[in-house]
Amino acid sequence: AVVSTQSTGGKKGSFVNFKKIDNPHRNDFLKGQIDTFTAHSMEDIGKIKCLILSTNSRDKWMLDKAVAWRSGSTEKSYFYNQGTFLSSEPREGVSQLKLCEQGTQTYYITTTTSTDRDGGSDNIYPRLRISGKIGKKNPTAMTGYLFDPRRNNFEKGRQDTFVFQGLTDVGRIKCIEITADGDDKWLFEMIEVHSQDRRHPAYFRNEQEVWLSTDPREGVSTLKLCS
């Protein structure tokens, strides 16, 4: 894969090209693994706003999240993929993917998995669209996958908390839309969402006990709930 970063600093639309990203002494891009790469530039391009990934490989790979920052700066930019594979093979994915920063808000999402015997899942990969209201505007924020590689997520009767930085500030949270990209099935009881600036959480209860799955025989792949 080849990565470029785009910013608003320096010359308008400045780029830093990482060229081919590869760590020669380890296996990169393994499932759930974090990989770090460095590129050098003579120009300070300022705050990084977008990330462009491209490939000429027929293999496919899915990025979940990318974090980019300049050396000597603590200001990080966050980029979340929405379930798109990267591949030069059109049937597998897209050969170029551009991801841009959404904002500066941090969200905390806590899921409660049902105590139903089959309610848990280890292959569901949900992500959220969070919508809210600020004045007359109805902004939305898009998370990456609700997934923590350090633990088993969505076990029966358990709560899991996920943190997403660099998202749009949606103001008062009104609705969430959950999309599942895994073919396992999952039944949750409730999802709680709050932002860094608005500590009062919004609660979304799965009162109809709708199962999530990409397999239509098991459930629905998308579910919208409003408070």
C-alpha positions as CSV (number, residue, x, y, z in Angstrom):
1,A,0.0,0.0,0.0
2,V,1.1,3.6,-0.7
3,V,0.0,6.4,1.7
4,S,-0.1,10.2,1.3
5,T,-1.1,12.7,3.9
6,Q,-2.8,16.0,2.9
7,S,-2.9,19.1,5.1
8,T,-4.1,22.7,5.1
9,G,-0.7,24.1,6.3
10,G,2.2,25.3,4.2
11,K,1.2,25.5,0.6
12,K,-2.5,24.9,0.0
13,G,-3.2,21.2,-0.2
14,S,0.4,20.2,0.7
15,F,1.2,16.4,0.6
16,V,3.7,14.1,2.2
17,N,4.1,10.8,0.3
18,F,5.0,7.7,2.4
19,K,5.6,5.8,-0.8
20,K,5.3,2.0,-0.1
21,I,4.6,1.4,3.5
22,D,6.4,-1.7,4.7
23,N,8.3,-2.8,7.8
24,P,10.9,-5.3,6.4
25,H,11.5,-7.1,9.7
26,R,7.9,-7.9,10.6
27,N,4.6,-9.1,9.1
28,D,2.5,-5.9,8.5
29,F,-1.3,-5.7,8.4
30,L,-2.2,-8.7,10.4
31,K,-5.8,-8.9,11.8
32,G,-6.1,-6.6,14.8
33,Q,-2.5,-5.5,14.7
34,I,-1.2,-1.9,15.0
35,D,1.5,-0.9,12.5
36,T,3.5,2.3,12.6
37,F,5.3,4.0,9.7
38,T,7.3,7.2,9.3
39,A,7.8,9.6,6.4
40,H,10.2,12.5,6.2
41,S,9.4,15.9,4.7
42,M,11.5,19.1,4.3
43,E,8.3,21.2,4.6
44,D,6.1,21.5,7.7
45,I,2.7,20.8,6.2
46,G,0.8,21.8,9.3
47,K,-2.2,19.9,10.7
48,I,-3.0,16.7,8.7
49,K,-6.5,16.8,7.4
50,C,-6.8,13.8,5.0
51,L,-5.1,10.4,4.3
52,I,-5.0,8.8,0.9
53,L,-4.2,5.1,0.5
54,S,-3.6,3.4,-2.8
55,T,-2.5,0.0,-3.9
56,N,-1.6,-2.0,-7.1
57,S,-1.9,-5.3,-5.3
58,R,-4.7,-7.7,-6.2
59,D,-4.8,-8.9,-2.5
60,K,-7.3,-7.1,-0.3
61,W,-6.8,-5.3,3.0
62,M,-9.1,-3.4,5.3
63,L,-7.9,-0.5,7.4
64,D,-10.0,0.1,10.5
65,K,-8.4,3.3,11.9
66,A,-5.4,5.5,11.2
67,V,-3.8,8.1,13.4
68,A,-1.3,10.6,12.0
69,W,0.8,13.3,13.6
70,R,3.9,15.5,13.0
71,S,7.1,15.0,14.9
72,G,7.3,17.4,17.8
73,S,3.5,17.9,17.9
74,T,1.0,16.3,20.2
75,E,-1.9,17.2,17.9
76,K,-3.1,14.0,16.3
77,S,-5.6,13.5,13.4
78,Y,-7.9,10.5,13.4
79,F,-9.3,8.7,10.3
80,Y,-11.9,5.9,10.3
81,N,-12.7,3.6,7.5
82,Q,-16.4,2.7,6.8
83,G,-16.0,-1.0,5.8
84,T,-14.1,-0.4,2.5
85,F,-11.5,-2.9,1.3
86,L,-8.3,-1.7,-0.5
87,S,-7.5,-3.8,-3.6
88,S,-6.6,-3.3,-7.2
89,E,-9.1,-6.0,-8.0
90,P,-12.5,-4.2,-8.6
91,R,-14.5,-7.2,-7.3
92,E,-12.5,-7.1,-4.0
93,G,-12.4,-3.3,-3.2
94,V,-11.1,0.1,-4.4
95,S,-7.5,0.9,-5.5
96,Q,-7.6,4.3,-3.8
97,L,-9.2,5.4,-0.6
98,K,-9.3,8.9,0.8
99,L,-10.2,9.4,4.5
100,C,-10.6,12.9,6.0
101,E,-10.7,14.0,9.6
102,Q,-14.2,14.6,10.9
103,G,-13.7,16.9,13.8
104,T,-12.2,17.1,17.3
105,Q,-14.8,15.5,19.5
106,T,-14.3,12.3,21.6
107,Y,-17.1,9.8,22.1
108,Y,-17.5,7.0,24.6
109,I,-19.7,4.1,23.5
110,T,-20.7,1.3,26.0
111,T,-22.6,-1.7,24.7
112,T,-24.5,-4.2,26.8
113,T,-24.7,-7.7,25.3
114,S,-27.9,-9.7,25.9
115,T,-27.9,-12.6,28.4
116,D,-29.5,-14.7,25.8
117,R,-27.7,-18.0,25.4
118,D,-26.6,-17.1,21.8
119,G,-26.5,-13.3,22.3
120,G,-22.7,-13.0,22.3
121,S,-20.6,-12.7,19.2
122,D,-16.9,-12.7,18.2
123,N,-17.3,-11.9,14.5
124,I,-19.9,-9.1,14.2
125,Y,-17.8,-5.9,13.6
126,P,-20.4,-3.2,14.3
127,R,-19.8,0.5,13.6
128,L,-22.0,3.5,14.5
129,R,-23.4,6.6,12.8
130,I,-24.2,9.1,15.6
131,S,-26.6,11.9,14.7
132,G,-27.6,14.9,16.8
133,K,-28.8,18.4,16.8
134,I,-27.1,21.8,17.1
135,G,-29.5,24.6,16.5
136,K,-31.1,24.0,13.1
137,K,-28.3,21.6,12.0
138,N,-28.4,17.8,12.3
139,P,-24.7,16.8,12.2
140,T,-23.5,13.2,12.1
141,A,-20.3,11.4,13.3
142,M,-19.1,8.0,11.9
143,T,-17.1,5.7,14.1
144,G,-14.8,2.9,13.1
145,Y,-15.4,-0.6,14.2
146,L,-16.3,-1.3,17.8
147,F,-13.4,-3.7,18.4
148,D,-10.7,-4.0,21.0
149,P,-8.0,-6.5,20.0
150,R,-6.9,-6.9,23.6
151,R,-10.0,-8.6,24.8
152,N,-13.0,-10.7,23.7
153,N,-15.7,-8.3,22.7
154,F,-19.5,-8.8,23.0
155,E,-19.6,-11.7,25.3
156,K,-22.9,-12.8,26.8
157,G,-24.2,-10.4,29.5
158,R,-21.1,-8.2,29.4
159,Q,-20.5,-4.5,28.9
160,D,-17.8,-3.2,26.5
161,T,-16.6,0.4,26.2
162,F,-15.0,1.9,23.1
163,V,-13.5,5.4,22.7
164,F,-13.4,7.3,19.4
165,Q,-11.4,10.5,19.0
166,G,-11.5,13.0,16.2
167,L,-15.2,12.9,15.4
168,T,-17.8,15.5,14.5
169,D,-19.4,17.2,17.4
170,V,-23.1,16.4,16.9
171,G,-24.3,18.3,19.9
172,R,-27.2,16.7,21.6
173,I,-27.3,13.0,20.6
174,K,-30.6,12.0,19.1
175,C,-30.1,8.8,17.2
176,I,-27.6,6.0,16.4
177,E,-27.5,3.7,13.4
178,I,-25.6,0.4,14.0
179,T,-24.2,-1.4,11.0
180,A,-22.8,-4.9,11.3
181,D,-20.2,-6.2,8.8
182,G,-19.8,-9.6,10.3
183,D,-21.8,-12.7,9.4
184,D,-22.1,-13.9,13.0
185,K,-25.2,-12.7,14.9
186,W,-25.3,-10.4,18.0
187,L,-28.1,-9.4,20.3
188,F,-27.5,-6.3,22.5
189,E,-29.7,-4.9,25.2
190,M,-28.5,-1.3,25.2
191,I,-26.0,1.1,23.8
192,E,-24.9,4.2,25.8
193,V,-23.2,7.1,24.0
194,H,-21.8,10.4,25.4
195,S,-19.2,12.9,24.2
196,Q,-16.2,14.4,26.0
197,D,-18.0,17.8,26.2
198,R,-21.5,16.5,27.0
199,R,-21.2,14.0,29.8
200,H,-24.9,13.2,30.1
201,P,-25.3,10.0,28.1
202,A,-27.9,9.0,25.6
203,Y,-29.4,5.5,26.1
204,F,-30.6,3.4,23.2
205,R,-32.4,0.2,24.2
206,N,-33.0,-2.6,21.8
207,E,-36.6,-3.1,23.1
208,Q,-37.7,-5.2,20.1
209,E,-34.7,-7.5,20.6
210,V,-33.5,-7.2,17.0
211,W,-30.5,-9.4,16.1
212,L,-27.7,-7.9,14.1
213,S,-26.0,-9.9,11.3
214,T,-25.1,-9.6,7.6
215,D,-26.8,-13.0,7.2
216,P,-30.5,-12.1,6.5
217,R,-31.5,-15.5,8.0
218,E,-30.0,-14.4,11.3
219,G,-30.9,-10.7,11.6
220,V,-30.6,-7.3,10.1
221,S,-27.3,-5.7,9.0
222,T,-28.4,-2.1,10.0
223,L,-30.6,-0.9,12.9
224,K,-31.5,2.7,13.7
225,L,-32.5,3.6,17.2
226,C,-33.6,7.1,18.5
227,S,-33.9,8.4,22.0
